[in-house]
Each structure stands twice: as C-alpha cells, then as structure tokens.
PDB file of C-alpha atoms and ligand atoms in Angstrom:
ATOM      1  CA  MET A   1       0.000   0.000   0.000  1.00 97.00           C
ATOM      2  CA  LYS A   2       1.197   3.512  -0.782  1.00 98.00           C
ATOM      3  CA  SER A   3       0.965   6.633   1.310  1.00 98.00           C
ATOM      4  CA  LEU A   4       1.260  10.328   0.482  1.00 99.00           C
ATOM      5  CA  LEU A   5       3.581  12.255   2.802  1.00 99.00           C
ATOM      6  CA  LEU A   6       2.921  15.996   3.051  1.00 99.00           C
ATOM      7  CA  ILE A   7       6.152  17.521   4.302  1.00 99.00           C
ATOM      8  CA  ASP A   8       5.960  20.697   6.418  1.00 99.00           C
ATOM      9  CA  ILE A   9       3.250  22.536   4.444  1.00 99.00           C
ATOM     10  CA  GLN A  10       3.164  25.216   7.137  1.00 98.00           C
ATOM     11  CA  ASN A  11       2.605  28.972   7.051  1.00 99.00           C
ATOM     12  CA  ASP A  12       6.193  29.813   8.002  1.00 98.00           C
ATOM     13  CA  PHE A  13       7.524  28.056   4.877  1.00 98.00           C
ATOM     14  CA  LEU A  14       5.036  29.795   2.589  1.00 98.00           C
ATOM     15  CA  PRO A  15       5.248  33.328   1.148  1.00 98.00           C
ATOM     16  CA  GLY A  16       4.932  35.826   4.007  1.00 98.00           C
ATOM     17  CA  GLY A  17       6.224  33.286   6.545  1.00 98.00           C
ATOM     18  CA  ALA A  18       9.336  33.474   8.709  1.00 98.00           C
ATOM     19  CA  LEU A  19      11.312  31.020   6.554  1.00 98.00           C
ATOM     20  CA  ALA A  20       9.444  31.473   3.311  1.00 98.00           C
ATOM     21  CA  VAL A  21      10.298  29.221   0.400  1.00 98.00           C
ATOM     22  CA  GLN A  22      10.088  30.967  -2.976  1.00 96.00           C
ATOM     23  CA  GLN A  23       6.920  29.954  -4.832  1.00 98.00           C
ATOM     24  CA  GLY A  24       6.139  27.572  -1.997  1.00 98.00           C
ATOM     25  CA  ASP A  25       2.447  28.314  -2.459  1.00 98.00           C
ATOM     26  CA  GLU A  26       2.534  26.719  -5.920  1.00 98.00           C
ATOM     27  CA  ILE A  27       2.580  23.290  -4.293  1.00 98.00           C
ATOM     28  CA  LEU A  28      -0.781  23.819  -2.565  1.00 98.00           C
ATOM     29  CA  PRO A  29      -3.044  23.040  -5.548  1.00 98.00           C
ATOM     30  CA  VAL A  30      -0.700  20.192  -6.503  1.00 98.00           C
ATOM     31  CA  ALA A  31      -0.971  18.628  -3.057  1.00 98.00           C
ATOM     32  CA  ASN A  32      -4.735  19.127  -2.871  1.00 98.00           C
ATOM     33  CA  ALA A  33      -5.247  17.475  -6.255  1.00 98.00           C
ATOM     34  CA  LEU A  34      -3.251  14.417  -5.165  1.00 98.00           C
ATOM     35  CA  LEU A  35      -5.119  13.705  -1.940  1.00 98.00           C
ATOM     36  CA  SER A  36      -7.967  11.692  -3.426  1.00 97.00           C
ATOM     37  CA  GLN A  37      -5.499   9.286  -5.052  1.00 98.00           C
ATOM     38  CA  TYR A  38      -4.183   7.964  -1.727  1.00 98.00           C
ATOM     39  CA  GLU A  39      -5.800   5.793   0.918  1.00 97.00           C
ATOM     40  CA  LEU A  40      -3.416   7.097   3.526  1.00 98.00           C
ATOM     41  CA  VAL A  41      -2.164  10.669   3.870  1.00 98.00           C
ATOM     42  CA  VAL A  42       0.342  11.609   6.573  1.00 99.00           C
ATOM     43  CA  ALA A  43       1.643  15.125   7.267  1.00 99.00           C
ATOM     44  CA  THR A  44       4.839  16.155   9.020  1.00 99.00           C
ATOM     45  CA  GLN A  45       4.913  19.350  11.046  1.00 99.00           C
ATOM     46  CA  ASP A  46       8.036  21.244  12.093  1.00 98.00           C
ATOM     47  CA  TRP A  47       7.243  21.973  15.753  1.00 98.00           C
ATOM     48  CA  HIS A  48       9.922  23.844  17.649  1.00 98.00           C
ATOM     49  CA  PRO A  49       9.997  25.119  21.225  1.00 98.00           C
ATOM     50  CA  ALA A  50      10.596  28.903  21.394  1.00 98.00           C
ATOM     51  CA  ASP A  51      14.186  28.330  22.543  1.00 98.00           C
ATOM     52  CA  HIS A  52      15.109  25.909  19.774  1.00 98.00           C
ATOM     53  CA  GLN A  53      18.847  26.041  19.214  1.00 98.00           C
ATOM     54  CA  SER A  54      18.512  26.144  15.420  1.00 98.00           C
ATOM     55  CA  PHE A  55      17.238  29.719  15.797  1.00 98.00           C
ATOM     56  CA  ALA A  56      19.878  32.385  15.200  1.00 98.00           C
ATOM     57  CA  GLY A  57      18.344  34.474  17.998  1.00 98.00           C
ATOM     58  CA  GLN A  58      19.462  31.838  20.500  1.00 98.00           C
ATOM     59  CA  HIS A  59      23.112  32.500  19.647  1.00 98.00           C
ATOM     60  CA  PRO A  60      24.090  36.101  20.470  1.00 97.00           C
ATOM     61  CA  GLY A  61      26.320  37.585  17.801  1.00 97.00           C
ATOM     62  CA  MET A  62      25.413  34.946  15.214  1.00 97.00           C
ATOM     63  CA  GLU A  63      23.284  35.490  12.143  1.00 97.00           C
ATOM     64  CA  VAL A  64      20.844  33.526  10.022  1.00 97.00           C
ATOM     65  CA  GLY A  65      22.730  31.323   7.577  1.00 96.00           C
ATOM     66  CA  GLN A  66      25.809  30.950   9.777  1.00 97.00           C
ATOM     67  CA  GLN A  67      26.746  27.590  11.276  1.00 97.00           C
ATOM     68  CA  VAL A  68      27.105  26.356  14.822  1.00 98.00           C
ATOM     69  CA  GLN A  69      27.624  22.901  16.335  1.00 96.00           C
ATOM     70  CA  LEU A  70      24.518  21.224  17.736  1.00 95.00           C
ATOM     71  CA  ALA A  71      24.667  17.708  19.146  1.00 89.00           C
ATOM     72  CA  GLY A  72      28.074  17.419  17.502  1.00 93.00           C
ATOM     73  CA  LEU A  73      26.701  18.244  14.039  1.00 96.00           C
ATOM     74  CA  ASP A  74      27.022  21.301  11.808  1.00 97.00           C
ATOM     75  CA  GLN A  75      23.802  23.263  12.184  1.00 98.00           C
ATOM     76  CA  ILE A  76      22.673  26.098   9.931  1.00 98.00           C
ATOM     77  CA  LEU A  77      21.053  28.895  11.893  1.00 98.00           C
ATOM     78  CA  TRP A  78      17.503  29.742  10.838  1.00 98.00           C
ATOM     79  CA  PRO A  79      15.164  32.580  11.639  1.00 98.00           C
ATOM     80  CA  GLU A  80      12.716  31.707  14.384  1.00 98.00           C
ATOM     81  CA  HIS A  81      10.057  29.557  12.688  1.00 98.00           C
ATOM     82  CA  CYS A  82       7.347  26.994  13.377  1.00 99.00           C
ATOM     83  CA  VAL A  83       7.187  27.735  17.079  1.00 99.00           C
ATOM     84  CA  GLN A  84       4.773  25.366  18.802  1.00 98.00           C
ATOM     85  CA  GLY A  85       1.257  26.818  18.873  1.00 98.00           C
ATOM     86  CA  SER A  86       2.080  29.794  16.637  1.00 98.00           C
ATOM     87  CA  ARG A  87       0.247  30.683  13.427  1.00 98.00           C
ATOM     88  CA  GLY A  88       3.446  30.091  11.504  1.00 99.00           C
ATOM     89  CA  ALA A  89       3.490  26.476  12.644  1.00 99.00           C
ATOM     90  CA  GLU A  90      -0.049  25.797  11.418  1.00 98.00           C
ATOM     91  CA  PHE A  91      -0.652  24.015   8.158  1.00 98.00           C
ATOM     92  CA  SER A  92      -1.693  26.328   5.363  1.00 98.00           C
ATOM     93  CA  ALA A  93      -5.395  27.145   5.409  1.00 98.00           C
ATOM     94  CA  GLN A  94      -5.306  26.458   1.654  1.00 98.00           C
ATOM     95  CA  LEU A  95      -4.301  22.843   2.250  1.00 98.00           C
ATOM     96  CA  ASN A  96      -7.216  20.434   2.405  1.00 98.00           C
ATOM     97  CA  GLN A  97      -6.475  19.026   5.843  1.00 97.00           C
ATOM     98  CA  GLU A  98      -9.491  16.746   6.066  1.00 97.00           C
ATOM     99  CA  ALA A  99      -7.627  14.084   4.151  1.00 96.00           C
ATOM    100  CA  ILE A 100      -4.755  13.961   6.672  1.00 98.00           C
ATOM    101  CA  GLN A 101      -5.003  10.830   8.812  1.00 98.00           C
ATOM    102  CA  ARG A 102      -1.936  11.352  10.937  1.00 98.00           C
ATOM    103  CA  VAL A 103       0.340  14.270  11.850  1.00 98.00           C
ATOM    104  CA  ILE A 104       3.948  13.624  12.873  1.00 98.00           C
ATOM    105  CA  ARG A 105       5.625  16.475  14.751  1.00 98.00           C
ATOM    106  CA  LYS A 106       9.393  16.891  14.735  1.00 98.00           C
ATOM    107  CA  GLY A 107      12.057  19.312  15.943  1.00 98.00           C
ATOM    108  CA  THR A 108      10.621  19.345  19.466  1.00 98.00           C
ATOM    109  CA  ASP A 109      13.944  18.799  21.264  1.00 97.00           C
ATOM    110  CA  PRO A 110      15.543  22.253  21.713  1.00 98.00           C
ATOM    111  CA  LEU A 111      19.051  20.827  21.428  1.00 97.00           C
ATOM    112  CA  ILE A 112      18.810  19.049  18.079  1.00 97.00           C
ATOM    113  CA  ASP A 113      17.226  19.831  14.742  1.00 98.00           C
ATOM    114  CA  SER A 114      15.150  17.362  12.783  1.00 98.00           C
ATOM    115  CA  TYR A 115      14.872  17.763   9.027  1.00 98.00           C
ATOM    116  CA  SER A 116      13.683  14.215   8.458  1.00 98.00           C
ATOM    117  CA  GLY A 117      10.203  13.158   9.427  1.00 98.00           C
ATOM    118  CA  PHE A 118      11.646   9.846  10.648  1.00 98.00           C
ATOM    119  CA  PHE A 119      14.648  10.743  12.846  1.00 98.00           C
ATOM    120  CA  ASP A 120      16.383  13.733  14.401  1.00 97.00           C
ATOM    121  CA  ASN A 121      19.501  14.894  12.577  1.00 97.00           C
ATOM    122  CA  ALA A 122      21.827  12.867  14.827  1.00 95.00           C
ATOM    123  CA  ARG A 123      19.525   9.828  14.483  1.00 95.00           C
ATOM    124  CA  ARG A 124      19.301   9.549  18.244  1.00 94.00           C
ATOM    125  CA  LYS A 125      15.524   9.515  18.362  1.00 96.00           C
ATOM    126  CA  GLU A 126      12.967   8.133  15.984  1.00 97.00           C
ATOM    127  CA  THR A 127       9.534   9.689  15.469  1.00 98.00           C
ATOM    128  CA  GLU A 128       6.485   7.473  15.132  1.00 98.00           C
ATOM    129  CA  LEU A 129       6.404   7.902  11.366  1.00 98.00           C
ATOM    130  CA  GLY A 130       8.207   4.677  10.458  1.00 98.00           C
ATOM    131  CA  SER A 131       6.313   2.458  12.876  1.00 98.00           C
ATOM    132  CA  TYR A 132       3.009   4.077  11.936  1.00 98.00           C
ATOM    133  CA  LEU A 133       3.542   3.506   8.211  1.00 98.00           C
ATOM    134  CA  ARG A 134       4.545  -0.109   8.839  1.00 98.00           C
ATOM    135  CA  SER A 135       1.501  -0.648  11.051  1.00 98.00           C
ATOM    136  CA  GLN A 136      -0.625   0.482   8.100  1.00 98.00           C
ATOM    137  CA  GLN A 137       1.131  -1.951   5.732  1.00 98.00           C
ATOM    138  CA  VAL A 138       2.659   0.922   3.771  1.00 98.00           C
ATOM    139  CA  ASP A 139       5.553  -0.151   1.566  1.00 98.00           C
ATOM    140  CA  GLU A 140       5.661   2.843  -0.775  1.00 98.00           C
ATOM    141  CA  VAL A 141       5.722   6.561   0.072  1.00 99.00           C
ATOM    142  CA  HIS A 142       5.210   9.518  -2.263  1.00 99.00           C
ATOM    143  CA  LEU A 143       6.465  12.920  -1.124  1.00 99.00           C
ATOM    144  CA  VAL A 144       5.421  16.501  -1.710  1.00 99.00           C
ATOM    145  CA  GLY A 145       6.108  19.575   0.409  1.00 99.00           C
ATOM    146  CA  LEU A 146       8.750  21.954   1.694  1.00 98.00           C
ATOM    147  CA  ALA A 147      11.612  22.312   1.552  1.00 98.00           C
ATOM    148  CA  THR A 148      13.249  20.296  -1.235  1.00 98.00           C
ATOM    149  CA  ASP A 149      16.785  20.852   0.041  1.00 98.00           C
ATOM    150  CA  TYR A 150      16.083  20.130   3.736  1.00 98.00           C
ATOM    151  CA  CYS A 151      13.056  18.342   5.100  1.00 98.00           C
ATOM    152  CA  VAL A 152      11.881  16.745   1.841  1.00 99.00           C
ATOM    153  CA  LYS A 153      15.387  15.510   1.065  1.00 98.00           C
ATOM    154  CA  PHE A 154      16.158  14.046   4.488  1.00 98.00           C
ATOM    155  CA  THR A 155      12.732  12.450   4.821  1.00 98.00           C
ATOM    156  CA  ALA A 156      13.068  10.826   1.390  1.00 99.00           C
ATOM    157  CA  LEU A 157      16.589   9.528   2.109  1.00 98.00           C
ATOM    158  CA  ASP A 158      15.491   8.039   5.434  1.00 98.00           C
ATOM    159  CA  ALA A 159      12.445   6.475   3.766  1.00 98.00           C
ATOM    160  CA  VAL A 160      14.787   4.685   1.355  1.00 98.00           C
ATOM    161  CA  ASP A 161      17.045   3.596   4.226  1.00 98.00           C
ATOM    162  CA  LEU A 162      14.040   2.205   6.080  1.00 98.00           C
ATOM    163  CA  GLY A 163      13.111   0.109   3.063  1.00 98.00           C
ATOM    164  CA  PHE A 164      10.164   2.043   1.640  1.00 98.00           C
ATOM    165  CA  ARG A 165       9.853   2.400  -2.097  1.00 98.00           C
ATOM    166  CA  THR A 166      10.168   6.188  -2.293  1.00 99.00           C
ATOM    167  CA  VAL A 167       8.858   8.518  -4.973  1.00 99.00           C
ATOM    168  CA  LEU A 168       9.459  12.272  -5.152  1.00 99.00           C
ATOM    169  CA  LEU A 169       6.664  14.126  -6.949  1.00 98.00           C
ATOM    170  CA  SER A 170       8.657  16.991  -8.395  1.00 98.00           C
ATOM    171  CA  LYS A 171       5.697  19.251  -9.236  1.00 98.00           C
ATOM    172  CA  GLY A 172       4.863  19.317  -5.544  1.00 98.00           C
ATOM    173  CA  ILE A 173       8.144  20.484  -4.036  1.00 98.00           C
ATOM    174  CA  ARG A 174       9.969  23.814  -3.638  1.00 98.00           C
ATOM    175  CA  GLY A 175      13.209  24.602  -1.813  1.00 98.00           C
ATOM    176  CA  VAL A 176      15.060  27.196   0.242  1.00 97.00           C
ATOM    177  CA  GLU A 177      18.032  27.432  -2.165  1.00 97.00           C
ATOM    178  CA  LEU A 178      20.358  29.087   0.359  1.00 95.00           C
ATOM    179  CA  ASN A 179      23.084  28.488  -2.249  1.00 96.00           C
ATOM    180  CA  LEU A 180      22.323  28.490  -5.952  1.00 97.00           C
ATOM    181  CA  GLY A 181      21.870  24.891  -7.113  1.00 98.00           C
ATOM    182  CA  ASP A 182      20.944  23.419  -3.712  1.00 98.00           C
ATOM    183  CA  CYS A 183      17.572  22.138  -4.940  1.00 98.00           C
ATOM    184  CA  GLN A 184      19.020  20.503  -8.034  1.00 98.00           C
ATOM    185  CA  ARG A 185      21.789  18.909  -5.957  1.00 98.00           C
ATOM    186  CA  ALA A 186      19.203  17.655  -3.474  1.00 98.00           C
ATOM    187  CA  VAL A 187      17.130  16.047  -6.238  1.00 98.00           C
ATOM    188  CA  ASP A 188      20.266  14.493  -7.792  1.00 98.00           C
ATOM    189  CA  GLU A 189      21.320  13.094  -4.426  1.00 98.00           C
ATOM    190  CA  MET A 190      17.877  11.656  -3.762  1.00 98.00           C
ATOM    191  CA  ARG A 191      17.859  10.003  -7.188  1.00 98.00           C
ATOM    192  CA  SER A 192      21.347   8.580  -6.749  1.00 98.00           C
ATOM    193  CA  ARG A 193      20.350   7.116  -3.381  1.00 98.00           C
ATOM    194  CA  GLY A 194      17.357   5.285  -4.835  1.00 98.00           C
ATOM    195  CA  VAL A 195      14.493   7.785  -4.781  1.00 99.00           C
ATOM    196  CA  GLU A 196      12.346   7.642  -7.906  1.00 98.00           C
ATOM    197  CA  VAL A 197      11.809  11.175  -9.218  1.00 98.00           C
ATOM    198  CA  ARG A 198       8.539  11.667 -11.095  1.00 98.00           C
TER     199      ARG A 198
HETATM  200  C1  LIG T 201      12.972  23.088   7.306  1.00 60.48           C
HETATM  201  C2  LIG T 201      14.778  24.422   7.755  1.00 60.48           C
HETATM  202  C3  LIG T 201      14.481  24.414   9.097  1.00 60.48           C
HETATM  203  C4  LIG T 201      12.151  22.360   6.285  1.00 60.48           C
HETATM  204  C5  LIG T 201      12.657  23.058   8.638  1.00 60.48           C
HETATM  205  O1  LIG T 201      10.957  22.087   6.548  1.00 60.48           O
HETATM  206  O2  LIG T 201      12.684  22.053   5.205  1.00 60.48           O
HETATM  207  N1  LIG T 201      14.036  23.751   6.868  1.00 60.48           N
HETATM  208  N2  LIG T 201      13.422  23.732   9.533  1.00 60.48           N
HETATM  209 ZN1  LIG T 202      12.775  23.913  11.552  1.00 60.48          ZN
END
C-alpha cells in the first residue's frame, strides 16, 4: 500500500512566513489534487519550542545562515520559525487538511534539529512515522512539500534507508536554495540514493 507524505506545508515556509520558500504556495493546488489518489495521507509538522537552538536568535552575535555545532553536528542557523502553537506552525489554510489521517511532529527537542520526518539529525531519536507507516502496511511513500533541500530531502533519504519504495513528486516540491543549485543537488542526491523522481 502507498501513502502520500505531506512535508511541512506550514505557514512559516510559505510566502509571508518566517522562513518562506520561494513559490512555496505553488505546491498547494498540486498537493490538494493528489489527496484523493491515496488511501493514507500523513503530514509532518516542524514543531519547535521557542528556545530551539537552530534559531539564530538563541546564539548572540550569530546570524541567520551561519553555522554552529549542535549535538556534535554542523547546524545552519535559521530565523525563528514553526514555534509550537504559533500561526506560523499551522498548516496552510489552503491545504485540504481533512484528508490527513496522521500528523507527525518533529524538531521538538531544543538541542537538536530534525529535518527528516523519521529521525532527528543525529539519528538519536525516531519519530512514530516509520512504525506508523509499517503498522498500516505501507511499503511505498510519495512525497510533496517543503523544503526540497532540507526536510523533503532528508525524509526521502530516510524512507529509502528504512526500506520504503520512495517517490518524489517533483511538481509538488519547492526549496530554500540558500546556495544556488541546492535544490538541483538535493534532487540528484535523492535520485542517486534510490528515490524515484517523477
Ligand atoms: C525546514 C529548515 C528548518 C524544512 C525546517 O521544513 O525544510 N528547513 N526547519
Ligand atoms: Zn525547523
């Protein structure tokens, strides 16, 4: 059975949001049109405490885009985004949320970021996404959402590692593109690691 994964389709990643992805809103009609084709739809939600250490504001003297070490890993500093309970953390009102059967929240530990919907970045903790999909007999996942070069990429790579047939629906993704070419490199890396790009 296949499942559609909606990755972080939240106000803060959409135009006007704190960490807006260019043309991110173009994926909304794409995602909505796909929903009826899947028996199971799961959404991930970036869900940070206000003192999350990926926020530049938590590191005096540091700026957005600079790097620090978090949990022994390189961490890019982001503007404050997707704070638990904030409007920015909500799914877009233009997303048809009725079709979502399960929401998986991530990034809740202030000391470690979590781009993947399956694990934190250091792979110390697993979310319930993998076990939930297995419990529903899912063997194939299709991804749309934000952002191509972070949460979509790491979720897709972990899905492959966990043994799911993994398909990236390229009309339904947009990226941050901190550096020119990041999105293309992310798609190339996903493909080379076994993600089918459609
Ligand atoms: C994301 C940066 C920070 C994403 C989340 O959803 O791709 N990117 N937090
Ligand atoms: Zn985040």
